[in-house]
């Protein structure tokens, strides 16, 4: 999960994922034409996303084409949902404690 969250922390990588989701699949050249970064930077970002399991690439002739791996995003989303539910429970307990203490002798 650390690799996924680290990959998603970068706004350029999130924009790359958005562009790939819109295209279905694309090359680094196509992505670089849409984003304000060089093709070489796109290739490096795609490498990070690939290692995190968020994109997959395959060769078509001389081109490498990439697509989003939605399953990996689903795993991350379920993990974040679980963490959010745990925090909601903790915050509700704190609220109950605070409200209970506020009804003392005034």
PDB file of C-alpha atoms in Angstrom, residues 4-68:
ATOM      1  CA  UNK A   4       0.513   2.965  -4.162  1.00  0.00           C
ATOM      2  CA  UNK A   5       0.038   5.920  -1.813  1.00  0.00           C
ATOM      3  CA  UNK A   6       3.475   7.261  -2.670  1.00  0.00           C
ATOM      4  CA  UNK A   7       2.690   7.041  -6.384  1.00  0.00           C
ATOM      5  CA  UNK A   8      -0.679   8.755  -5.908  1.00  0.00           C
ATOM      6  CA  UNK A   9       0.852  11.548  -3.802  1.00  0.00           C
ATOM      7  CA  UNK A  10       2.326  13.210  -6.880  1.00  0.00           C
ATOM      8  CA  UNK A  11      -0.148  15.456  -8.752  1.00  0.00           C
ATOM      9  CA  UNK A  12       1.506  14.779 -12.132  1.00  0.00           C
ATOM     10  CA  UNK A  13       1.036  11.035 -11.676  1.00  0.00           C
ATOM     11  CA  UNK A  14      -2.612  11.581 -10.764  1.00  0.00           C
ATOM     12  CA  UNK A  15      -3.029  13.631 -13.958  1.00  0.00           C
ATOM     13  CA  UNK A  16      -1.374  10.822 -15.934  1.00  0.00           C
ATOM     14  CA  UNK A  17      -3.843   8.322 -14.438  1.00  0.00           C
ATOM     15  CA  UNK A  18      -6.741  10.641 -15.330  1.00  0.00           C
ATOM     16  CA  UNK A  19      -5.473  10.974 -18.915  1.00  0.00           C
ATOM     17  CA  UNK A  20      -5.001   7.217 -19.251  1.00  0.00           C
ATOM     18  CA  UNK A  21      -8.485   6.596 -17.887  1.00  0.00           C
ATOM     19  CA  UNK A  22      -9.892   9.044 -20.455  1.00  0.00           C
ATOM     20  CA  UNK A  23      -7.984   7.419 -23.353  1.00  0.00           C
ATOM     21  CA  UNK A  24      -8.276   3.794 -22.279  1.00  0.00           C
ATOM     22  CA  UNK A  25      -4.609   3.452 -23.155  1.00  0.00           C
ATOM     23  CA  UNK A  26      -1.922   5.781 -24.457  1.00  0.00           C
ATOM     24  CA  UNK A  27       1.778   6.168 -25.166  1.00  0.00           C
ATOM     25  CA  UNK A  28       4.150   8.451 -23.288  1.00  0.00           C
ATOM     26  CA  UNK A  29       4.225  10.678 -26.376  1.00  0.00           C
ATOM     27  CA  UNK A  30       0.444  11.143 -26.349  1.00  0.00           C
ATOM     28  CA  UNK A  31       0.472  11.855 -22.612  1.00  0.00           C
ATOM     29  CA  UNK A  32       3.316  14.373 -22.954  1.00  0.00           C
ATOM     30  CA  UNK A  33       1.333  16.251 -25.600  1.00  0.00           C
ATOM     31  CA  UNK A  34      -1.505  16.716 -23.080  1.00  0.00           C
ATOM     32  CA  UNK A  35       0.479  17.443 -19.931  1.00  0.00           C
ATOM     33  CA  UNK A  36       2.950  20.221 -19.143  1.00  0.00           C
ATOM     34  CA  UNK A  37       5.914  17.840 -18.697  1.00  0.00           C
ATOM     35  CA  UNK A  38       8.423  16.267 -21.061  1.00  0.00           C
ATOM     36  CA  UNK A  39       8.071  12.818 -22.573  1.00  0.00           C
ATOM     37  CA  UNK A  40      11.087  11.687 -20.513  1.00  0.00           C
ATOM     38  CA  UNK A  41       9.370  12.838 -17.311  1.00  0.00           C
ATOM     39  CA  UNK A  42       6.191  11.007 -18.351  1.00  0.00           C
ATOM     40  CA  UNK A  43       8.218   7.802 -18.874  1.00  0.00           C
ATOM     41  CA  UNK A  44       9.703   8.124 -15.373  1.00  0.00           C
ATOM     42  CA  UNK A  45       6.276   8.738 -13.833  1.00  0.00           C
ATOM     43  CA  UNK A  46       4.858   5.751 -15.733  1.00  0.00           C
ATOM     44  CA  UNK A  47       7.666   3.641 -14.271  1.00  0.00           C
ATOM     45  CA  UNK A  48       6.644   4.640 -10.744  1.00  0.00           C
ATOM     46  CA  UNK A  49       2.983   3.943 -11.514  1.00  0.00           C
ATOM     47  CA  UNK A  50       3.902   0.590 -13.060  1.00  0.00           C
ATOM     48  CA  UNK A  51       5.972  -0.482 -10.026  1.00  0.00           C
ATOM     49  CA  UNK A  52       3.028   0.465  -7.796  1.00  0.00           C
ATOM     50  CA  UNK A  53       0.762  -1.722  -9.935  1.00  0.00           C
ATOM     51  CA  UNK A  54      -1.425   1.202 -10.997  1.00  0.00           C
ATOM     52  CA  UNK A  55      -0.666   0.977 -14.726  1.00  0.00           C
ATOM     53  CA  UNK A  56       0.406  -1.794 -17.057  1.00  0.00           C
ATOM     54  CA  UNK A  57       2.319  -1.389 -20.282  1.00  0.00           C
ATOM     55  CA  UNK A  58       2.692  -3.521 -23.375  1.00  0.00           C
ATOM     56  CA  UNK A  59       4.632  -3.095 -26.581  1.00  0.00           C
ATOM     57  CA  UNK A  60       3.000  -2.535 -29.946  1.00  0.00           C
ATOM     58  CA  UNK A  61       5.789  -2.370 -32.463  1.00  0.00           C
ATOM     59  CA  UNK A  62       8.171   0.334 -31.297  1.00  0.00           C
ATOM     60  CA  UNK A  63       5.666   1.932 -28.937  1.00  0.00           C
ATOM     61  CA  UNK A  64       4.909   1.149 -25.313  1.00  0.00           C
ATOM     62  CA  UNK A  65       1.218   1.608 -24.585  1.00  0.00           C
ATOM     63  CA  UNK A  66      -0.058   1.993 -21.024  1.00  0.00           C
ATOM     64  CA  UNK A  67      -3.432   1.499 -19.371  1.00  0.00           C
ATOM     65  CA  UNK A  68      -4.794   1.948 -15.848  1.00  0.00           C
TER      66      UNK A  68
END
